[in-house]
Every structure is written in structure tokens, then in C-alpha cells.
CSV table of C-alpha atoms in Angstrom, one decimal:
chain,number,residue,atom,x,y,z
K,1,MET,CA,48.3,92.9,74.8
K,2,SER,CA,45.9,92.6,78.3
K,3,PRO,CA,48.3,92.5,81.5
K,4,ARG,CA,47.9,89.1,83.7
K,5,PRO,CA,46.0,89.1,86.2
K,6,ILE,CA,48.6,88.9,89.6
K,7,SER,CA,47.2,85.9,91.3
K,8,ARG,CA,46.0,86.4,95.7
K,9,PRO,CA,48.7,84.3,97.0
K,10,SER,CA,51.1,85.7,94.3
K,11,VAL,CA,50.5,89.3,95.5
K,12,ALA,CA,50.3,88.2,99.2
K,13,LEU,CA,53.9,86.8,97.9
K,14,LEU,CA,54.8,90.6,96.4
K,15,ALA,CA,54.3,91.6,99.3
K,16,ILE,CA,56.3,89.8,101.7
K,17,LEU,CA,59.2,89.9,99.6
K,18,LEU,CA,59.1,93.6,99.5
K,19,CYS,CA,58.8,93.6,103.6
K,20,LEU,CA,62.2,91.4,103.4
K,21,THR,CA,63.9,94.0,101.4
K,22,PHE,CA,62.9,97.2,102.9
K,23,LEU,CA,62.8,96.4,107.1
K,24,PRO,CA,66.7,96.1,107.1
K,25,LEU,CA,67.2,100.0,105.4
K,26,ARG,CA,64.9,101.2,107.8
K,27,ALA,CA,66.6,98.8,110.8
K,28,ASP,CA,70.6,99.7,109.1
K,29,ALA,CA,69.7,103.7,109.0
K,30,PRO,CA,72.2,105.6,110.3
K,31,THR,CA,71.2,108.2,112.5
K,32,ARG,CA,70.7,111.5,111.7
K,33,TYR,CA,71.9,114.0,114.2
K,34,GLU,CA,70.4,117.5,115.1
K,35,ALA,CA,72.1,120.4,116.3
K,36,THR,CA,71.4,120.2,119.6
K,37,LEU,CA,73.3,118.1,123.0
K,38,GLU,CA,70.3,115.7,123.2
K,39,SER,CA,70.7,114.7,119.2
K,40,LEU,CA,74.8,115.4,120.0
K,41,ASN,CA,75.6,113.4,123.0
K,42,LYS,CA,74.5,110.4,121.7
K,43,HIS,CA,77.2,109.8,119.5
K,44,PRO,CA,78.9,106.8,120.9
K,45,LEU,CA,82.4,106.6,121.0
K,46,PRO,CA,83.9,104.5,117.7
K,47,GLN,CA,85.3,101.4,118.8
K,48,TRP,CA,88.4,102.6,116.2
K,49,TYR,CA,89.5,105.4,118.8
K,50,ALA,CA,89.0,103.5,121.7
K,51,ASP,CA,91.4,100.8,120.0
K,52,ALA,CA,94.1,103.4,119.0
K,53,LYS,CA,95.2,103.6,121.2
K,54,LEU,CA,98.4,106.3,119.6
K,55,GLY,CA,98.6,109.5,117.5
K,56,ILE,CA,100.6,112.1,115.9
K,57,PHE,CA,100.4,115.4,116.2
K,58,ILE,CA,101.6,118.1,113.9
K,59,HIS,CA,103.0,121.3,114.4
K,60,TRP,CA,103.7,123.1,110.9
K,61,GLY,CA,102.8,126.6,110.0
K,62,LEU,CA,104.9,129.8,109.3
K,63,TYR,CA,106.2,129.6,112.9
K,64,SER,CA,108.1,126.1,112.2
K,65,VAL,CA,110.2,128.9,109.5
K,66,PRO,CA,111.9,130.7,111.9
K,67,GLY,CA,112.1,128.2,114.3
K,68,TRP,CA,112.8,129.1,117.8
K,69,ALA,CA,111.4,129.4,122.0
K,70,PRO,CA,113.2,129.8,125.0
K,71,LEU,CA,114.3,126.1,126.6
K,72,VAL,CA,111.9,127.2,129.9
K,73,HIS,CA,108.8,125.5,132.4
K,74,PRO,CA,109.6,122.0,132.1
K,75,GLU,CA,106.7,121.4,133.3
K,76,HIS,CA,104.4,123.2,131.7
K,77,ASP,CA,103.2,124.9,134.8
K,78,PHE,CA,101.2,127.4,132.3
K,79,ALA,CA,99.8,129.7,135.7
K,80,SER,CA,103.9,130.9,136.1
K,81,LEU,CA,103.7,134.4,136.2
K,82,ASP,CA,106.8,134.9,134.0
K,83,TYR,CA,105.4,131.8,131.6
K,84,ILE,CA,103.5,134.2,128.8
K,85,MET,CA,107.1,136.6,128.6
K,86,HIS,CA,109.4,132.9,128.5
K,87,ASN,CA,106.6,131.4,126.5
K,88,PRO,CA,108.1,127.5,125.5
K,89,TYR,CA,106.1,127.2,122.4
K,90,ALA,CA,108.0,128.0,119.4
K,91,GLU,CA,103.8,128.1,117.2
K,92,TRP,CA,103.3,131.1,119.6
K,93,TYR,CA,106.4,133.1,117.9
K,94,LEU,CA,103.8,135.2,116.3
K,95,ASN,CA,102.6,136.5,120.8
K,96,SER,CA,106.0,136.3,121.5
K,97,MET,CA,108.1,138.4,119.4
K,98,ARG,CA,106.0,140.7,120.1
K,99,LEU,CA,106.3,141.7,123.8
K,100,ASP,CA,108.7,143.8,124.9
K,101,GLY,CA,111.8,142.1,126.6
K,102,SER,CA,111.0,138.5,125.6
K,103,PRO,CA,113.0,136.3,124.3
K,104,THR,CA,111.8,135.4,121.6
K,105,GLN,CA,111.5,139.6,120.7
K,106,ALA,CA,115.5,139.7,121.5
K,107,TYR,CA,115.6,136.3,119.2
K,108,HIS,CA,113.7,137.7,117.1
K,109,ARG,CA,115.8,141.4,116.4
K,110,GLU,CA,118.7,139.3,116.5
K,111,HIS,CA,118.5,136.8,112.7
K,112,TYR,CA,115.0,138.8,111.1
K,113,GLY,CA,115.6,142.9,112.2
K,114,ALA,CA,112.9,144.5,115.0
K,115,ASN,CA,110.7,145.4,112.0
K,116,TYR,CA,110.1,142.2,110.2
K,117,ASP,CA,106.6,141.0,109.5
K,118,TYR,CA,106.0,137.8,111.2
K,119,TYR,CA,104.1,136.7,107.5
K,120,ASN,CA,107.0,138.1,106.0
K,121,PHE,CA,107.4,134.0,106.7
K,122,ALA,CA,104.9,133.1,104.4
K,123,PRO,CA,107.2,132.9,101.0
K,124,ILE,CA,110.2,131.2,102.7
K,125,PHE,CA,107.6,128.2,103.9
K,126,ASP,CA,106.6,128.3,100.0
K,127,LYS,CA,109.4,127.9,99.0
K,128,GLU,CA,110.3,124.7,101.5
K,129,ILE,CA,108.2,123.1,101.3
K,130,GLN,CA,107.8,122.0,97.9
K,131,LYS,CA,111.0,120.0,99.2
K,132,TRP,CA,108.3,118.2,100.6
K,133,ASN,CA,107.5,114.6,100.6
K,134,PRO,CA,104.0,113.7,102.3
K,135,ASP,CA,103.9,109.2,101.6
K,136,THR,CA,107.8,109.8,103.6
K,137,TRP,CA,105.9,111.5,107.2
K,138,ALA,CA,103.0,108.1,106.1
K,139,THR,CA,105.6,105.9,106.6
K,140,ILE,CA,106.9,107.3,109.6
K,141,PHE,CA,104.2,107.9,111.3
K,142,HIS,CA,102.1,103.9,110.3
K,143,ASP,CA,105.8,102.3,110.7
K,144,ALA,CA,106.2,104.2,115.0
K,145,GLY,CA,102.5,102.6,115.0
K,146,ALA,CA,101.0,105.4,114.8
K,147,LYS,CA,97.3,104.7,114.3
K,148,TYR,CA,95.9,108.2,113.4
K,149,VAL,CA,97.0,111.6,112.9
K,150,VAL,CA,96.2,115.0,113.6
K,151,LEU,CA,97.7,117.8,111.4
K,152,THR,CA,97.5,121.7,112.1
K,153,THR,CA,94.9,122.7,109.4
K,154,LYS,CA,95.4,126.6,111.6
K,155,HIS,CA,97.1,128.3,114.1
K,156,HIS,CA,96.7,131.1,115.7
K,157,ASP,CA,98.2,133.0,112.9
K,158,GLY,CA,95.5,131.9,110.7
K,159,PHE,CA,97.3,131.1,107.8
K,160,THR,CA,95.5,127.9,106.7
K,161,LEU,CA,97.8,124.9,105.3
K,162,TRP,CA,95.1,124.4,102.7
K,163,PRO,CA,93.7,126.4,99.8
K,164,SER,CA,90.9,127.7,101.3
K,165,ASP,CA,88.0,129.2,100.0
K,166,THR,CA,87.5,132.0,102.3
K,167,PRO,CA,89.9,134.6,102.3
K,168,ASN,CA,91.5,136.1,105.1
K,169,PRO,CA,90.0,140.2,105.5
K,170,THR,CA,93.7,141.6,106.8
K,171,LEU,CA,95.9,138.8,105.0
K,172,PRO,CA,97.4,139.4,101.4
K,173,ALA,CA,96.4,136.9,99.1
K,174,ASP,CA,100.0,135.5,98.8
K,175,ARG,CA,100.0,135.4,102.7
K,176,GLN,CA,96.8,133.2,103.5
K,177,HIS,CA,97.9,130.1,102.5
K,178,ALA,CA,100.2,127.7,101.5
K,179,THR,CA,100.2,127.1,98.2
K,180,ARG,CA,100.5,123.0,98.1
K,181,ASP,CA,97.3,121.1,99.4
K,182,LEU,CA,99.6,120.6,102.5
K,183,VAL,CA,96.1,119.4,104.1
K,184,GLY,CA,95.0,116.7,101.3
K,185,GLU,CA,97.8,115.4,100.8
K,186,LEU,CA,98.5,114.2,103.4
K,187,THR,CA,95.8,112.9,103.7
K,188,THR,CA,96.1,110.9,100.5
K,189,ALA,CA,98.8,109.6,101.8
K,190,VAL,CA,98.0,108.7,105.3
K,191,ARG,CA,95.0,106.3,104.4
K,192,LYS,CA,97.7,105.2,101.1
K,193,GLN,CA,99.2,103.8,105.3
K,194,GLY,CA,96.1,102.2,106.5
K,195,VAL,CA,95.9,105.5,109.3
K,196,ARG,CA,93.1,107.4,109.7
K,197,MET,CA,93.5,110.8,109.0
K,198,GLY,CA,92.4,113.6,112.1
K,199,LEU,CA,92.3,117.9,111.5
K,200,TYR,CA,93.2,120.5,114.4
K,201,TYR,CA,91.3,123.5,114.1
K,202,SER,CA,92.5,127.3,115.9
K,203,GLY,CA,88.3,128.0,116.8
K,204,GLY,CA,89.8,129.3,119.4
K,205,TYR,CA,92.2,132.0,118.6
K,206,ASP,CA,93.1,134.2,114.9
K,207,TRP,CA,95.5,137.1,115.5
K,208,THR,CA,94.6,137.9,112.5
K,209,PHE,CA,90.5,138.8,113.2
K,210,VAL,CA,92.2,140.5,116.8
K,211,PRO,CA,96.3,140.5,117.3
K,212,GLY,CA,96.8,140.7,120.5
K,213,PRO,CA,98.6,140.5,121.8
K,214,ILE,CA,98.5,138.4,124.7
K,215,ARG,CA,100.8,139.5,127.9
K,216,VAL,CA,98.7,139.1,130.9
K,217,LYS,CA,96.7,136.0,131.8
K,218,ALA,CA,93.3,138.2,131.1
K,219,ASP,CA,94.0,138.6,127.5
K,220,TYR,CA,93.6,135.6,127.2
K,221,GLN,CA,90.0,136.0,127.2
K,222,LYS,CA,89.8,138.8,125.1
K,223,VAL,CA,91.9,138.1,122.3
K,224,LYS,CA,89.2,135.7,121.1
K,225,PRO,CA,87.5,137.0,118.5
K,226,GLN,CA,84.2,137.4,118.8
K,227,SER,CA,83.0,138.9,116.0
K,228,GLU,CA,79.8,138.0,113.7
K,229,ALA,CA,82.7,138.6,111.0
K,230,TYR,CA,84.8,135.4,112.7
K,231,GLY,CA,81.6,133.2,113.3
K,232,LYS,CA,80.6,132.9,110.2
K,233,TYR,CA,84.7,132.7,108.9
K,234,ALA,CA,85.0,129.9,110.9
K,235,ASP,CA,81.6,127.9,110.6
K,236,ALA,CA,83.0,127.7,106.8
K,237,GLN,CA,86.4,126.7,107.1
K,238,VAL,CA,84.9,124.5,109.3
K,239,ARG,CA,82.5,123.8,106.8
K,240,GLU,CA,86.2,123.4,103.9
K,241,LEU,CA,87.7,120.6,106.1
K,242,ILE,CA,84.9,118.0,106.6
K,243,LYS,CA,83.3,117.8,103.0
K,244,ARG,CA,87.0,118.2,101.6
K,245,TYR,CA,88.5,115.8,103.6
K,246,LYS,CA,86.2,113.7,105.8
K,247,PRO,CA,89.1,113.6,109.1
K,248,ALA,CA,88.8,111.0,111.3
K,249,VAL,CA,89.1,113.5,113.6
K,250,LEU,CA,88.0,116.6,113.9
K,251,TRP,CA,90.0,118.9,116.7
K,252,ASN,CA,89.3,121.9,117.9
K,253,ASP,CA,92.0,124.4,119.7
K,254,ILE,CA,91.2,127.0,122.3
K,255,ASP,CA,87.8,127.4,122.3
K,256,TYR,CA,84.6,128.7,119.7
K,257,PRO,CA,83.4,132.0,118.6
K,258,LYS,CA,80.0,132.5,121.1
K,259,SER,CA,79.0,134.0,117.3
K,260,GLY,CA,79.6,130.7,115.3
K,261,HIS,CA,77.5,127.6,115.3
K,262,PRO,CA,80.7,124.7,117.0
K,263,LEU,CA,76.8,122.3,117.5
K,264,GLU,CA,75.7,123.1,114.1
K,265,LEU,CA,79.3,121.3,112.8
K,266,MET,CA,79.3,119.0,114.9
K,267,ALA,CA,76.3,117.6,113.6
K,268,GLU,CA,77.3,118.0,110.2
K,269,TYR,CA,80.6,116.6,111.0
K,270,TYR,CA,78.3,113.3,112.7
K,271,ASN,CA,75.8,113.0,109.5
K,272,THR,CA,79.2,113.4,107.3
K,273,VAL,CA,82.2,111.2,108.9
K,274,PRO,CA,79.3,109.2,111.3
K,275,ASP,CA,82.2,107.2,113.1
K,276,GLY,CA,84.8,110.4,113.2
K,277,VAL,CA,85.2,112.3,116.8
K,278,VAL,CA,85.3,115.8,118.5
K,279,ASP,CA,87.6,116.8,120.5
K,280,ASP,CA,86.2,118.8,124.4
K,281,ARG,CA,87.9,122.6,123.2
K,282,PHE,CA,84.7,124.0,121.9
K,283,GLY,CA,84.2,125.6,124.5
K,284,VAL,CA,80.2,123.5,124.8
K,285,LYS,CA,79.0,120.8,126.3
K,286,HIS,CA,79.5,118.5,124.6
K,287,SER,CA,82.5,115.8,122.9
K,288,ASP,CA,83.7,112.0,122.5
K,289,PHE,CA,87.2,112.5,124.6
K,290,LYS,CA,89.1,114.9,126.7
K,291,SER,CA,92.2,116.6,125.9
K,292,PRO,CA,94.4,118.0,128.7
K,293,GLU,CA,97.4,118.6,127.8
K,294,TYR,CA,101.2,118.0,128.9
K,295,GLU,CA,99.2,116.2,131.8
K,296,THR,CA,98.3,112.8,132.0
K,297,LEU,CA,95.9,110.9,135.3
K,298,ASN,CA,96.5,109.6,139.1
K,299,LYS,CA,93.5,106.6,137.8
K,300,ILE,CA,91.2,105.4,135.2
K,301,SER,CA,89.0,107.5,133.8
K,302,PRO,CA,85.2,105.6,132.7
K,303,THR,CA,85.3,108.6,130.2
K,304,LYS,CA,88.3,108.6,127.2
K,305,TRP,CA,90.0,111.5,126.9
K,306,GLU,CA,93.8,111.6,125.2
K,307,GLU,CA,97.3,113.1,126.0
K,308,CYS,CA,98.2,115.8,123.9
K,309,ARG,CA,102.3,116.8,124.0
K,310,GLY,CA,105.6,117.1,122.3
K,311,LEU,CA,108.4,114.7,122.1
K,312,GLY,CA,110.0,118.5,123.7
K,313,ARG,CA,109.1,121.1,125.5
K,314,SER,CA,107.5,122.6,122.1
K,315,PHE,CA,104.7,121.5,119.2
K,316,GLY,CA,106.0,123.4,116.7
K,317,TYR,CA,109.7,122.8,115.4
K,318,ASN,CA,112.3,124.9,118.3
K,319,ARG,CA,115.7,124.5,117.3
K,320,ALA,CA,117.0,124.6,120.5
K,321,GLU,CA,115.5,121.7,120.9
K,322,GLY,CA,117.8,118.8,121.7
K,323,GLU,CA,118.7,115.4,123.3
K,324,ALA,CA,117.9,117.4,127.1
K,325,GLU,CA,114.4,118.7,126.5
K,326,THR,CA,113.5,115.8,124.6
K,327,ILE,CA,111.8,112.6,126.0
K,328,ALA,CA,113.6,109.3,126.5
K,329,PRO,CA,112.4,106.4,124.2
K,330,GLY,CA,112.3,105.1,127.8
K,331,GLU,CA,110.4,107.3,129.2
K,332,LEU,CA,107.9,108.3,126.3
K,333,ILE,CA,107.0,104.0,126.0
K,334,ASN,CA,106.7,104.0,130.7
K,335,LEU,CA,104.4,107.6,129.8
K,336,LEU,CA,102.0,105.8,126.0
K,337,VAL,CA,101.7,102.2,129.2
K,338,ASP,CA,101.0,105.1,131.8
K,339,ILE,CA,98.3,106.6,129.3
K,340,VAL,CA,96.0,102.9,128.1
K,341,SER,CA,96.1,101.6,131.9
K,342,LYS,CA,93.8,104.7,132.6
K,343,ASN,CA,91.9,104.7,129.5
K,344,GLY,CA,93.6,107.0,127.7
K,345,ASN,CA,95.5,107.7,123.9
K,346,LEU,CA,98.9,109.7,123.5
K,347,LEU,CA,98.6,111.9,121.0
K,348,LEU,CA,102.2,112.5,120.6
K,349,ASP,CA,103.9,115.9,118.3
K,350,VAL,CA,106.2,116.2,115.7
K,351,GLY,CA,107.2,119.3,115.1
K,352,PRO,CA,108.7,119.8,111.8
K,353,GLU,CA,110.5,122.2,109.7
K,354,ALA,CA,109.6,124.5,107.6
K,355,ASN,CA,110.9,121.8,104.7
K,356,GLY,CA,109.2,119.0,106.3
K,357,THR,CA,112.3,117.6,108.1
K,358,ILE,CA,111.6,116.2,111.4
K,359,PRO,CA,114.9,116.9,113.9
K,360,PRO,CA,117.0,114.0,114.0
K,361,VAL,CA,116.1,113.8,118.5
K,362,GLN,CA,111.9,113.0,116.7
K,363,MET,CA,112.9,110.5,115.5
K,364,SER,CA,114.9,108.4,117.3
K,365,ARG,CA,112.1,109.1,119.6
K,366,LEU,CA,109.6,107.7,116.4
K,367,LYS,CA,112.1,104.9,115.9
K,368,ALA,CA,111.7,103.5,118.9
K,369,LEU,CA,108.6,103.5,120.6
K,370,GLY,CA,107.6,101.8,116.5
K,371,GLU,CA,110.3,99.0,117.9
K,372,TRP,CA,108.5,98.3,120.6
K,373,LEU,CA,105.0,98.1,119.7
K,374,ALA,CA,106.5,95.5,116.8
K,375,ILE,CA,107.1,93.3,120.2
K,376,ASN,CA,103.9,94.7,122.8
K,377,GLY,CA,102.0,96.5,120.5
K,378,ASP,CA,99.3,93.4,121.4
K,379,ALA,CA,99.3,94.3,125.3
K,380,ILE,CA,98.2,97.8,124.1
K,381,TYR,CA,96.8,98.7,120.7
K,382,GLY,CA,92.1,97.6,121.2
K,383,THR,CA,92.8,96.9,125.8
K,384,HIS,CA,91.0,98.0,127.7
K,385,PRO,CA,91.2,99.1,131.5
K,386,TRP,CA,91.7,96.1,133.6
K,387,LYS,CA,90.6,96.0,137.1
K,388,ARG,CA,93.2,98.6,139.0
K,389,ALA,CA,96.0,100.1,136.7
K,390,ASP,CA,98.2,99.8,138.9
K,391,GLY,CA,101.2,98.4,140.5
K,392,ASP,CA,105.3,97.0,141.4
K,393,THR,CA,107.3,93.5,142.0
K,394,ALA,CA,109.1,93.1,144.5
K,395,GLU,CA,112.0,93.8,143.0
K,396,GLY,CA,111.0,98.2,142.7
K,397,ILE,CA,109.7,97.9,139.3
K,398,PRO,CA,106.3,100.1,138.9
K,399,VAL,CA,104.2,97.7,136.7
K,400,ARG,CA,100.9,99.5,134.6
K,401,PHE,CA,97.9,96.9,133.5
K,402,THR,CA,95.6,96.1,130.9
K,403,GLN,CA,92.7,93.9,129.4
K,404,LYS,CA,92.4,91.9,126.2
K,405,GLY,CA,89.4,89.5,126.4
K,406,SER,CA,90.5,86.5,129.4
K,407,ASP,CA,94.1,88.1,128.9
K,408,VAL,CA,95.7,90.5,131.2
K,409,PHE,CA,98.9,92.5,130.3
K,410,ALA,CA,101.4,93.1,133.2
K,411,ILE,CA,103.7,96.0,131.7
K,412,LEU,CA,107.0,96.5,133.8
K,413,LEU,CA,108.0,99.5,133.3
K,414,GLY,CA,111.3,99.0,133.1
K,415,GLN,CA,113.6,95.1,132.6
K,416,PRO,CA,114.4,92.9,135.2
K,417,LYS,CA,117.9,92.6,135.7
K,418,SER,CA,117.1,88.9,137.0
K,419,ALA,CA,116.6,85.6,136.8
K,420,SER,CA,113.1,86.2,138.1
K,421,LEU,CA,110.4,88.5,139.0
K,422,THR,CA,107.9,88.7,141.5
K,423,VAL,CA,104.6,90.6,140.4
K,424,LYS,CA,102.7,91.8,143.8
K,425,SER,CA,98.6,90.9,144.4
K,426,LEU,CA,98.1,89.3,141.4
K,427,SER,CA,96.4,85.1,140.8
K,428,PRO,CA,96.6,84.0,137.9
K,429,LYS,CA,94.1,80.9,137.7
K,430,THR,CA,95.4,77.1,137.8
K,431,GLY,CA,97.0,76.1,135.1
K,432,THR,CA,97.6,79.4,133.6
K,433,GLN,CA,99.9,80.3,131.1
K,434,LEU,CA,102.3,83.3,130.8
K,435,PHE,CA,104.0,84.6,128.5
K,436,LEU,CA,107.0,87.5,127.4
K,437,LEU,CA,105.5,89.1,124.7
K,438,GLY,CA,108.6,88.1,121.8
K,439,VAL,CA,108.3,84.1,123.0
K,440,GLU,CA,106.8,81.9,122.7
K,441,LYS,CA,107.4,79.8,125.2
K,442,PRO,CA,105.5,79.3,127.7
K,443,LEU,CA,107.2,80.4,131.4
K,444,ILE,CA,107.5,78.7,134.4
K,445,TRP,CA,105.4,79.9,137.6
K,446,THR,CA,104.4,80.1,141.2
K,447,GLN,CA,101.8,81.2,143.0
K,448,GLU,CA,104.1,82.8,146.1
K,449,GLY,CA,100.9,83.7,148.6
K,450,PRO,CA,99.5,86.9,147.0
K,451,ASP,CA,102.2,86.9,144.6
K,452,ILE,CA,103.1,85.1,141.8
K,453,LYS,CA,107.4,84.9,141.1
K,454,VAL,CA,107.8,84.6,137.3
K,455,ALA,CA,111.5,82.6,136.0
K,456,LEU,CA,112.8,84.2,133.2
K,457,PRO,CA,114.7,83.2,130.1
K,458,SER,CA,117.8,84.9,129.8
K,459,SER,CA,118.4,87.1,127.4
K,460,LEU,CA,114.3,89.4,126.7
K,461,PRO,CA,113.8,90.7,124.0
K,462,GLY,CA,113.6,94.1,122.5
K,463,ASN,CA,114.7,97.2,125.1
K,464,TYR,CA,112.7,99.9,127.6
K,465,ALA,CA,109.5,98.2,129.2
K,466,THR,CA,109.2,93.7,129.8
K,467,VAL,CA,105.9,92.9,129.7
K,468,LEU,CA,104.1,90.0,130.6
K,469,LYS,CA,101.1,88.1,128.9
K,470,ILE,CA,98.7,86.7,131.5
K,471,ALA,CA,96.5,83.7,129.1
K,472,GLY,CA,93.4,83.5,131.3
K,473,PRO,CA,90.9,85.2,134.4
K,474,VAL,CA,93.3,86.2,137.1
K,475,SER,CA,91.8,88.0,140.6
């Protein structure tokens, strides 16, 4: 049978339909990133990361077996002359144990013997991790209020928490990586909880390539491996992490080898995970956020930032730490509030034991944080800085401000002790309603010059920081 001729109106209609079909596809086509700063710097900060505010960092590895560091340098004064010798970071155990006269070396000799090789911890770690349940962790982090998690996939000792296809050239085959795919199992468990999963990789140090140790400040640079072999090795492992696990955060540490290709990796990462973020430790002039360590900012930053710190003085598990070395619950909540008021996120680290147990002293902080956020999360998640971060009350309680839409939150870094409070230099529009988060009934307030006086209920919701919600424009 001969095909029926198509009339001109039909051809025109077909052309219109084709245009309508394909134009939206072109408009919605995802950006393809190239390995150039010009291209990478066009990557927008994903809204999820701006809104998340709280992440959980996890340092877990062979160093979790000895799990020890001296209880010194609580202020993390990295420039101190004796910081390297008395390093409070337990995850630096391999470096510290090789420094003659260091407290860590003395501890290692007493408990394991002078000739006990660090990588002998590998079979012990592999035995202990069989007790670990990733779903337990995922539930804990979700209940603590975290919106993302970042796990150390490889720290400076070179041991990986996933079965890498890229063989380590110096370690025995049975001591290169964990026997379980800890990265993959935790990624699955965390995502089941609706939490995003990020991955840390130590690109700047790998003591299986350049062992060091770091003895003096100049060694911080000398011990960075720059060989062509290490560049290929690091590139290959980071590509594995991107391809296998598609992390929401790609968190490199220290630096990246000059023989590697960080811009290529970033482009591949964004093309694989368009709403992913990278930190500022790749040694190149591109990042999605800054990453101060045990350091807060004193004013609102226009650039997104994320403070990383441990619940104690160490990131990795330190069995010597207790209540005195662990941030108090109220101080922790105040820290989160302060960071968020200045356009930051808090990446809060837990240091599990080798078998995956999170120390009780750290669990108590996560529980307190989660309980506070369950009541007051509206003042944290999805907010942005107000016109100023700081304030105070006439009673001497510091205040931090956040904003969401037209609502302004005045977060008191403490709890009022009287039946009323006066927030200084605050002028809501007449008729505006004020609430305490956790209480449905609006509060009675009056404008007294530049300040507002607020009558409080006889009992306050929850513990620690009290939050006032001002439902409307404020000057």
C-alpha cells in the first residue's frame, strides 16, 4: 500500500509538536563542567548544603585500635613549638609513636612493645569491625539532627575503609583495606535515614608513600608525596569513591599532589553529582565552602563555611578523654547557633572505638543536641543570617539571630532566670506576634525605646538555648 501524503497543515503541526517536545529538554539540560577554574567556579552552592547546618564527621581506622593521645593543647594552638611532639589528635598515632620522647611513643612501648608495627593493628581492626552495625550509627546521626555525614575513607596512614581496586604499592595485601566495605555499608544505611552521605579522603598525606615522620614544622610540606606514582594512585582512588558511592560531599584533606589532577576530579564529580560540594583543601582556587578547624568566625561571612571539630580534643577515638575534655552540651548547642548565625555549618566529629562503639560521653552530647533541635530546629535548618549575628539582653544573656522568610529568630545562648527578658536593639512591627519555640501560645511583649520586653511563661521548653520567634519584619 502506498503511504498517504501528509498535508501541509499536518506537517506544520508536527513541526510545532517536535519543537515543544525538544525545547524543554535543551533548557533543562544539566551543566557539563570542564576541568578549568572558570568552569568549576560556575558551580552554585546547592540549597541542601546551605540549609543543612549540621553534619557528622567520623574518624575511624587503624588508629582506633590503640585509641590514645595526650590530653594537651585544648585550644588547638597548632603553631605551638611542642604541638607536634604532644599532638592531641589520636588519628595521628602513627606519626606520634615514631617521635623519640613523645608521650604517644611511651604509651605504644608500654602497651604493645617498641618493635610492634602500626599496621599490625589491621587484623585487630578487621576482627572488631565485625561487631559494627551501620544502621545503628545512621539512626544515631539522624536522631542527633544531622543532615549529612562525612566518613574518613582513607586517613594519613593510607589504610582504606573500602576494598579499593587500586593496590597500595607498599602495604601487604591483607593490610591495605578493611575486610568489610565500611564506606558502602554506611552510605546505604545513612541514605535510608534520609541523610546525605559524604566522604573524606586524605590526598595531601599518605605515609605509605612518604613515611616521614613529621618532626618539625618544615616537615609538614616535605612529607607531602608528589611522585607521579602517588598522583596516579590518589586520582584512581578518588575516582573510585565518586563512581561507586556518589558522595554528597567530597572532603579532601591537607592538599592534593601536584602530580594529581584535582580540577579533572572536581569536574568529573560535579558531572556525576551535580548537587555535590567540595571543600577548600585541594590546594586549588576552587571550593564550595571554607573549612576552618576548631575555629569559629567573629562575623557573618558572605562565603559559606563549615567548622570541623571533634566533640573532644581529638577527631579519632582517644580513650583518655572524658567529661573534662568533651564539649559540654550547652556549649555545643551555643556553638552550633553561633556558627549558623554567621552563615556556617558545623561538621561535628565522633571518634568511635574500633568495634564501632561511640563513647558514652560523646553519645550524651549527640542526644542533647538532637533533643534541642527537635524543639528548636526551625531556628536553624533552612535559615540564613539576619542583618546582624550578635545581640544581647538587658539581663546579660548573649543573643544570636537567624532568619527564615520574614521570621526572625532571637536565640538566647542560655535560659532566662526571671519572668521576663529584654532584648536590646530590636523593633518588631506593631502587631507582630512573638513565640517561644516549643510553646504554641504567643507571648506578650512591649516596645521600650529601642528594646523589647517579653513576658515569659512560668516554665520554659527544653534545656539550654531558648529561642524567640518573631513572626514578621524586624528592624
